[in-house]
């Protein structure tokens, strides 16, 4: 069965600094990968997704992610973090064997200090 | 505006009671999902439905039930058999895989319902 690991439970960065959130997946075939963001007490919003093609994917709010098959990783990056980016971030992998089912990582809470 | 609505936003339940969480979507999506979110555990799939009048158990279906009588609606009942129901519940919807051919469709999420057992 597929799984997603987000090694960092919490990350704190200074406003204006760069950000990288790690995501590792376990999946036998070509993965369908997603990053979602959640503000406290809210639903999830899609930041970006990877299906195939260019391994560097651009998303909303200035985020990007790079798919590295050799490392089974799909890390999320942002060159300059804004205070409004403070939220919880979830990586997910699509399960082709069960229709549209997604498997989510445990999440990384991002804190931004001014 | 198209989207997913969940009600109520907050729900309090006494032990031994069944409660039903509402989820409605006007995105014309075939597939709908229910997730449970607990701190530090991410989202865990309770039930999902790919078409009207059909649904499948997810990873943590025990103590929950669903119905899918209409395309737009996918209510979740938390029964008294659910031993620890206090959590944040999220509903999502997506296009069906078959309408895409190959691939996985992104899921769109509602704002969630926080259930607390008193």
mmCIF file of C-alpha atoms in Angstrom:
data_model
loop_
_atom_site.group_PDB
_atom_site.id
_atom_site.type_symbol
_atom_site.label_atom_id
_atom_site.label_comp_id
_atom_site.label_asym_id
_atom_site.label_seq_id
_atom_site.Cartn_x
_atom_site.Cartn_y
_atom_site.Cartn_z
ATOM 1 C CA UNK A 1 0.000 0.000 0.000
ATOM 2 C CA UNK A 2 1.135 3.490 -0.654
ATOM 3 C CA UNK A 3 2.130 5.885 2.095
ATOM 4 C CA UNK A 4 3.290 9.464 2.518
ATOM 5 C CA UNK A 5 5.832 10.684 5.049
ATOM 6 C CA UNK A 6 6.274 14.291 6.071
ATOM 7 C CA UNK A 7 9.311 14.140 8.367
ATOM 8 C CA UNK A 8 8.876 17.573 9.914
ATOM 9 C CA UNK A 9 5.946 18.073 12.281
ATOM 10 C CA UNK A 10 6.749 21.743 12.859
ATOM 11 C CA UNK A 11 8.927 24.204 10.959
ATOM 12 C CA UNK A 12 9.622 27.810 11.907
ATOM 13 C CA UNK A 13 11.066 30.278 9.413
ATOM 14 C CA UNK A 14 11.599 34.001 9.442
ATOM 15 C CA UNK A 15 9.494 36.174 7.200
ATOM 16 C CA UNK A 16 11.313 36.671 3.916
ATOM 17 C CA UNK A 17 13.371 33.509 4.273
ATOM 18 C CA UNK A 18 13.133 30.567 1.912
ATOM 19 C CA UNK A 19 11.087 27.493 2.737
ATOM 20 C CA UNK A 20 11.291 23.808 1.913
ATOM 21 C CA UNK A 21 8.792 21.277 3.228
ATOM 22 C CA UNK A 22 9.721 17.654 2.733
ATOM 23 C CA UNK A 23 7.500 14.882 1.427
ATOM 24 C CA UNK A 24 8.460 11.278 0.700
ATOM 25 C CA UNK A 25 6.075 8.769 -0.781
ATOM 26 C CA UNK A 26 5.932 5.042 -1.217
ATOM 27 C CA UNK A 27 4.172 3.985 -4.379
ATOM 28 C CA UNK A 28 4.974 1.370 -6.980
ATOM 29 C CA UNK A 29 3.770 3.022 -10.158
ATOM 30 C CA UNK A 30 3.861 6.591 -11.414
ATOM 31 C CA UNK A 31 2.541 8.653 -8.528
ATOM 32 C CA UNK A 32 -0.038 11.390 -8.660
ATOM 33 C CA UNK A 33 1.125 13.909 -6.069
ATOM 34 C CA UNK A 34 -0.546 16.858 -4.412
ATOM 35 C CA UNK A 35 0.211 19.584 -1.898
ATOM 36 C CA UNK A 36 -2.639 21.114 0.093
ATOM 37 C CA UNK A 37 -2.657 23.947 2.647
ATOM 38 C CA UNK A 38 -4.988 24.323 5.620
ATOM 39 C CA UNK A 39 -5.521 27.410 7.753
ATOM 40 C CA UNK A 40 -6.690 26.751 11.335
ATOM 41 C CA UNK A 41 -10.265 25.508 11.503
ATOM 42 C CA UNK A 42 -10.662 25.583 7.721
ATOM 43 C CA UNK A 43 -10.823 23.119 4.865
ATOM 44 C CA UNK A 44 -7.921 22.251 2.585
ATOM 45 C CA UNK A 45 -6.915 24.243 -0.478
ATOM 46 C CA UNK A 46 -4.928 22.757 -3.340
ATOM 47 C CA UNK A 47 -1.539 24.416 -3.868
ATOM 48 C CA UNK A 48 -0.255 22.307 -6.752
ATOM 49 C CA UNK A 49 -0.272 18.855 -8.279
ATOM 50 C CA UNK A 50 2.010 16.599 -10.297
ATOM 51 C CA UNK A 51 0.769 14.048 -12.788
ATOM 52 C CA UNK A 52 3.487 13.724 -15.404
ATOM 53 C CA UNK A 53 5.868 15.751 -17.544
ATOM 54 C CA UNK A 54 8.006 18.553 -16.172
ATOM 55 C CA UNK A 55 9.230 17.574 -12.726
ATOM 56 C CA UNK A 56 9.145 21.156 -11.446
ATOM 57 C CA UNK A 57 5.555 22.190 -10.812
ATOM 58 C CA UNK A 58 4.353 25.717 -10.180
ATOM 59 C CA UNK A 59 1.396 26.359 -7.928
ATOM 60 C CA UNK A 60 -0.574 29.172 -6.375
ATOM 61 C CA UNK A 61 0.729 31.721 -3.873
ATOM 62 C CA UNK A 62 4.277 31.476 -5.235
ATOM 63 C CA UNK A 63 4.803 27.825 -4.260
ATOM 64 C CA UNK A 64 6.573 25.232 -6.365
ATOM 65 C CA UNK A 65 7.417 21.557 -5.903
ATOM 66 C CA UNK A 66 9.919 19.242 -7.518
ATOM 67 C CA UNK A 67 9.270 15.581 -8.201
ATOM 68 C CA UNK A 68 12.366 13.409 -7.809
ATOM 69 C CA UNK A 69 11.648 9.806 -8.688
ATOM 70 C CA UNK A 70 15.069 8.577 -7.585
ATOM 71 C CA UNK A 71 14.461 9.935 -4.091
ATOM 72 C CA UNK A 72 10.703 9.265 -3.972
ATOM 73 C CA UNK A 73 10.271 12.868 -2.956
ATOM 74 C CA UNK A 74 7.994 15.775 -3.777
ATOM 75 C CA UNK A 75 9.276 18.692 -1.720
ATOM 76 C CA UNK A 76 7.433 21.997 -1.556
ATOM 77 C CA UNK A 77 9.395 25.235 -1.828
ATOM 78 C CA UNK A 78 8.886 28.964 -1.661
ATOM 79 C CA UNK A 79 11.685 31.518 -2.165
ATOM 80 C CA UNK A 80 10.371 34.101 0.294
ATOM 81 C CA UNK A 81 7.852 33.316 3.016
ATOM 82 C CA UNK A 82 5.135 35.772 4.038
ATOM 83 C CA UNK A 83 3.457 35.838 7.456
ATOM 84 C CA UNK A 84 0.212 34.771 5.766
ATOM 85 C CA UNK A 85 1.836 31.464 4.775
ATOM 86 C CA UNK A 86 1.603 30.250 8.370
ATOM 87 C CA UNK A 87 -0.637 27.186 8.149
ATOM 88 C CA UNK A 88 -0.511 23.409 8.015
ATOM 89 C CA UNK A 89 0.655 21.769 4.810
ATOM 90 C CA UNK A 90 -0.281 18.303 3.626
ATOM 91 C CA UNK A 91 1.310 16.163 0.950
ATOM 92 C CA UNK A 92 -0.877 13.477 -0.663
ATOM 93 C CA UNK A 93 -0.478 10.679 -3.200
ATOM 94 C CA UNK A 94 -3.250 9.396 -5.447
ATOM 95 C CA UNK A 95 -4.206 5.749 -5.338
ATOM 96 C CA UNK A 96 -5.028 4.547 -8.828
ATOM 97 C CA UNK A 97 -6.057 1.156 -7.521
ATOM 98 C CA UNK A 98 -8.986 2.604 -5.584
ATOM 99 C CA UNK A 99 -10.411 5.167 -7.935
ATOM 100 C CA UNK A 100 -9.684 8.680 -6.822
ATOM 101 C CA UNK A 101 -8.593 7.892 -3.295
ATOM 102 C CA UNK A 102 -5.854 10.085 -1.805
ATOM 103 C CA UNK A 103 -3.472 9.095 0.967
ATOM 104 C CA UNK A 104 -2.306 12.030 3.076
ATOM 105 C CA UNK A 105 0.791 12.637 5.107
ATOM 106 C CA UNK A 106 0.505 13.707 8.745
ATOM 107 C CA UNK A 107 1.122 17.344 7.867
ATOM 108 C CA UNK A 108 3.736 20.001 8.628
ATOM 109 C CA UNK A 109 2.817 23.055 10.666
ATOM 110 C CA UNK A 110 4.587 26.161 9.409
ATOM 111 C CA UNK A 111 5.205 29.033 11.784
ATOM 112 C CA UNK A 112 6.485 32.345 10.445
ATOM 113 C CA UNK A 113 8.332 34.688 12.772
ATOM 114 C CA UNK A 114 8.644 38.377 12.073
ATOM 115 C CA UNK B 1 -20.335 30.273 -6.688
ATOM 116 C CA UNK B 2 -19.616 26.579 -6.952
ATOM 117 C CA UNK B 3 -18.344 24.833 -3.882
ATOM 118 C CA UNK B 4 -18.867 22.469 -1.001
ATOM 119 C CA UNK B 5 -20.833 23.328 2.103
ATOM 120 C CA UNK B 6 -20.768 21.499 5.391
ATOM 121 C CA UNK B 7 -23.117 22.000 8.290
ATOM 122 C CA UNK B 8 -23.097 22.599 11.092
ATOM 123 C CA UNK B 9 -19.699 24.191 11.680
ATOM 124 C CA UNK B 10 -19.724 23.071 15.322
ATOM 125 C CA UNK B 11 -21.639 20.117 16.731
ATOM 126 C CA UNK B 12 -21.893 18.847 20.253
ATOM 127 C CA UNK B 13 -23.085 15.361 21.014
ATOM 128 C CA UNK B 14 -23.857 13.517 24.169
ATOM 129 C CA UNK B 15 -22.458 10.048 24.562
ATOM 130 C CA UNK B 16 -24.783 7.408 23.114
ATOM 131 C CA UNK B 17 -26.343 9.712 20.530
ATOM 132 C CA UNK B 18 -26.150 9.429 16.772
ATOM 133 C CA UNK B 19 -25.472 12.640 14.874
ATOM 134 C CA UNK B 20 -25.522 13.418 11.159
ATOM 135 C CA UNK B 21 -23.111 15.772 9.425
ATOM 136 C CA UNK B 22 -24.267 17.381 6.216
ATOM 137 C CA UNK B 23 -22.206 17.768 3.045
ATOM 138 C CA UNK B 24 -23.541 19.351 -0.146
ATOM 139 C CA UNK B 25 -21.716 20.203 -3.375
ATOM 140 C CA UNK B 26 -22.790 22.081 -6.498
ATOM 141 C CA UNK B 27 -19.685 21.311 -8.531
ATOM 142 C CA UNK B 28 -21.401 18.506 -10.439
ATOM 143 C CA UNK B 29 -18.788 16.080 -9.148
ATOM 144 C CA UNK B 30 -19.476 12.372 -9.223
ATOM 145 C CA UNK B 31 -17.191 11.411 -6.339
ATOM 146 C CA UNK B 32 -17.468 12.462 -2.701
ATOM 147 C CA UNK B 33 -15.415 11.650 0.386
ATOM 148 C CA UNK B 34 -15.457 11.940 4.167
ATOM 149 C CA UNK B 35 -12.263 12.381 6.158
ATOM 150 C CA UNK B 36 -11.545 12.566 9.839
ATOM 151 C CA UNK B 37 -8.734 14.825 11.042
ATOM 152 C CA UNK B 38 -7.025 14.479 14.414
ATOM 153 C CA UNK B 39 -3.988 16.514 15.496
ATOM 154 C CA UNK B 40 -0.749 15.019 14.197
ATOM 155 C CA UNK B 41 -2.485 12.292 12.166
ATOM 156 C CA UNK B 42 -3.324 14.002 8.936
ATOM 157 C CA UNK B 43 -6.547 13.057 7.173
ATOM 158 C CA UNK B 44 -7.950 9.565 7.356
ATOM 159 C CA UNK B 45 -10.588 8.364 4.923
ATOM 160 C CA UNK B 46 -13.877 7.232 6.452
ATOM 161 C CA UNK B 47 -16.083 6.573 3.408
ATOM 162 C CA UNK B 48 -16.127 7.492 -0.246
ATOM 163 C CA UNK B 49 -18.621 7.338 -3.051
ATOM 164 C CA UNK B 50 -17.845 7.377 -6.755
ATOM 165 C CA UNK B 51 -21.421 7.388 -7.945
ATOM 166 C CA UNK B 52 -24.955 7.824 -6.646
ATOM 167 C CA UNK B 53 -26.312 4.879 -4.641
ATOM 168 C CA UNK B 54 -22.847 3.388 -4.198
ATOM 169 C CA UNK B 55 -20.178 3.909 -1.546
ATOM 170 C CA UNK B 56 -17.170 2.106 -0.104
ATOM 171 C CA UNK B 57 -15.539 1.936 3.289
ATOM 172 C CA UNK B 58 -12.325 3.796 3.781
ATOM 173 C CA UNK B 59 -9.638 3.127 6.352
ATOM 174 C CA UNK B 60 -11.633 3.955 9.483
ATOM 175 C CA UNK B 61 -15.303 3.221 8.687
ATOM 176 C CA UNK B 62 -16.218 1.526 11.977
ATOM 177 C CA UNK B 63 -18.851 3.494 13.875
ATOM 178 C CA UNK B 64 -19.824 5.599 10.845
ATOM 179 C CA UNK B 65 -22.449 5.291 8.137
ATOM 180 C CA UNK B 66 -23.221 7.206 4.941
ATOM 181 C CA UNK B 67 -25.785 7.417 2.176
ATOM 182 C CA UNK B 68 -25.620 8.748 -1.376
ATOM 183 C CA UNK B 69 -29.156 9.182 -2.639
ATOM 184 C CA UNK B 70 -28.398 12.341 -4.610
ATOM 185 C CA UNK B 71 -25.345 13.395 -6.557
ATOM 186 C CA UNK B 72 -25.086 16.632 -4.582
ATOM 187 C CA UNK B 73 -25.344 15.195 -1.087
ATOM 188 C CA UNK B 74 -23.251 12.785 1.001
ATOM 189 C CA UNK B 75 -24.315 12.890 4.679
ATOM 190 C CA UNK B 76 -22.230 11.179 7.353
ATOM 191 C CA UNK B 77 -23.779 9.688 10.490
ATOM 192 C CA UNK B 78 -21.569 9.245 13.507
ATOM 193 C CA UNK B 79 -23.152 6.464 15.503
ATOM 194 C CA UNK B 80 -22.911 5.648 19.182
ATOM 195 C CA UNK B 81 -20.628 2.762 18.190
ATOM 196 C CA UNK B 82 -17.849 5.221 17.339
ATOM 197 C CA UNK B 83 -15.745 5.117 20.487
ATOM 198 C CA UNK B 84 -13.897 8.388 20.106
ATOM 199 C CA UNK B 85 -15.813 10.660 17.737
ATOM 200 C CA UNK B 86 -14.414 14.010 18.861
ATOM 201 C CA UNK B 87 -12.576 15.284 15.771
ATOM 202 C CA UNK B 88 -12.673 17.631 12.810
ATOM 203 C CA UNK B 89 -14.599 16.153 9.871
ATOM 204 C CA UNK B 90 -13.916 17.172 6.294
ATOM 205 C CA UNK B 91 -15.987 16.439 3.224
ATOM 206 C CA UNK B 92 -14.503 16.550 -0.262
ATOM 207 C CA UNK B 93 -15.586 15.982 -3.841
ATOM 208 C CA UNK B 94 -13.910 15.387 -7.177
ATOM 209 C CA UNK B 95 -14.579 14.459 -10.746
ATOM 210 C CA UNK B 96 -14.622 10.727 -11.213
ATOM 211 C CA UNK B 97 -11.592 8.969 -12.503
ATOM 212 C CA UNK B 98 -13.522 7.540 -15.451
ATOM 213 C CA UNK B 99 -14.415 10.965 -16.764
ATOM 214 C CA UNK B 100 -10.713 11.775 -16.892
ATOM 215 C CA UNK B 101 -9.530 8.561 -18.475
ATOM 216 C CA UNK B 102 -6.195 8.046 -16.838
ATOM 217 C CA UNK B 103 -5.151 9.936 -13.764
ATOM 218 C CA UNK B 104 -6.344 11.136 -10.407
ATOM 219 C CA UNK B 105 -8.622 14.145 -10.055
ATOM 220 C CA UNK B 106 -7.924 16.742 -7.414
ATOM 221 C CA UNK B 107 -10.284 16.853 -4.474
ATOM 222 C CA UNK B 108 -12.064 20.000 -3.361
ATOM 223 C CA UNK B 109 -12.748 20.380 0.336
ATOM 224 C CA UNK B 110 -15.519 21.862 2.409
ATOM 225 C CA UNK B 111 -14.858 24.056 5.472
ATOM 226 C CA UNK B 112 -15.305 21.196 7.944
ATOM 227 C CA UNK B 113 -17.412 20.334 10.978
ATOM 228 C CA UNK B 114 -15.920 20.129 14.442
ATOM 229 C CA UNK B 115 -17.662 17.459 16.477
ATOM 230 C CA UNK B 116 -17.269 17.368 20.248
ATOM 231 C CA UNK B 117 -18.644 14.651 22.482
ATOM 232 C CA UNK B 118 -19.701 15.928 25.869
#
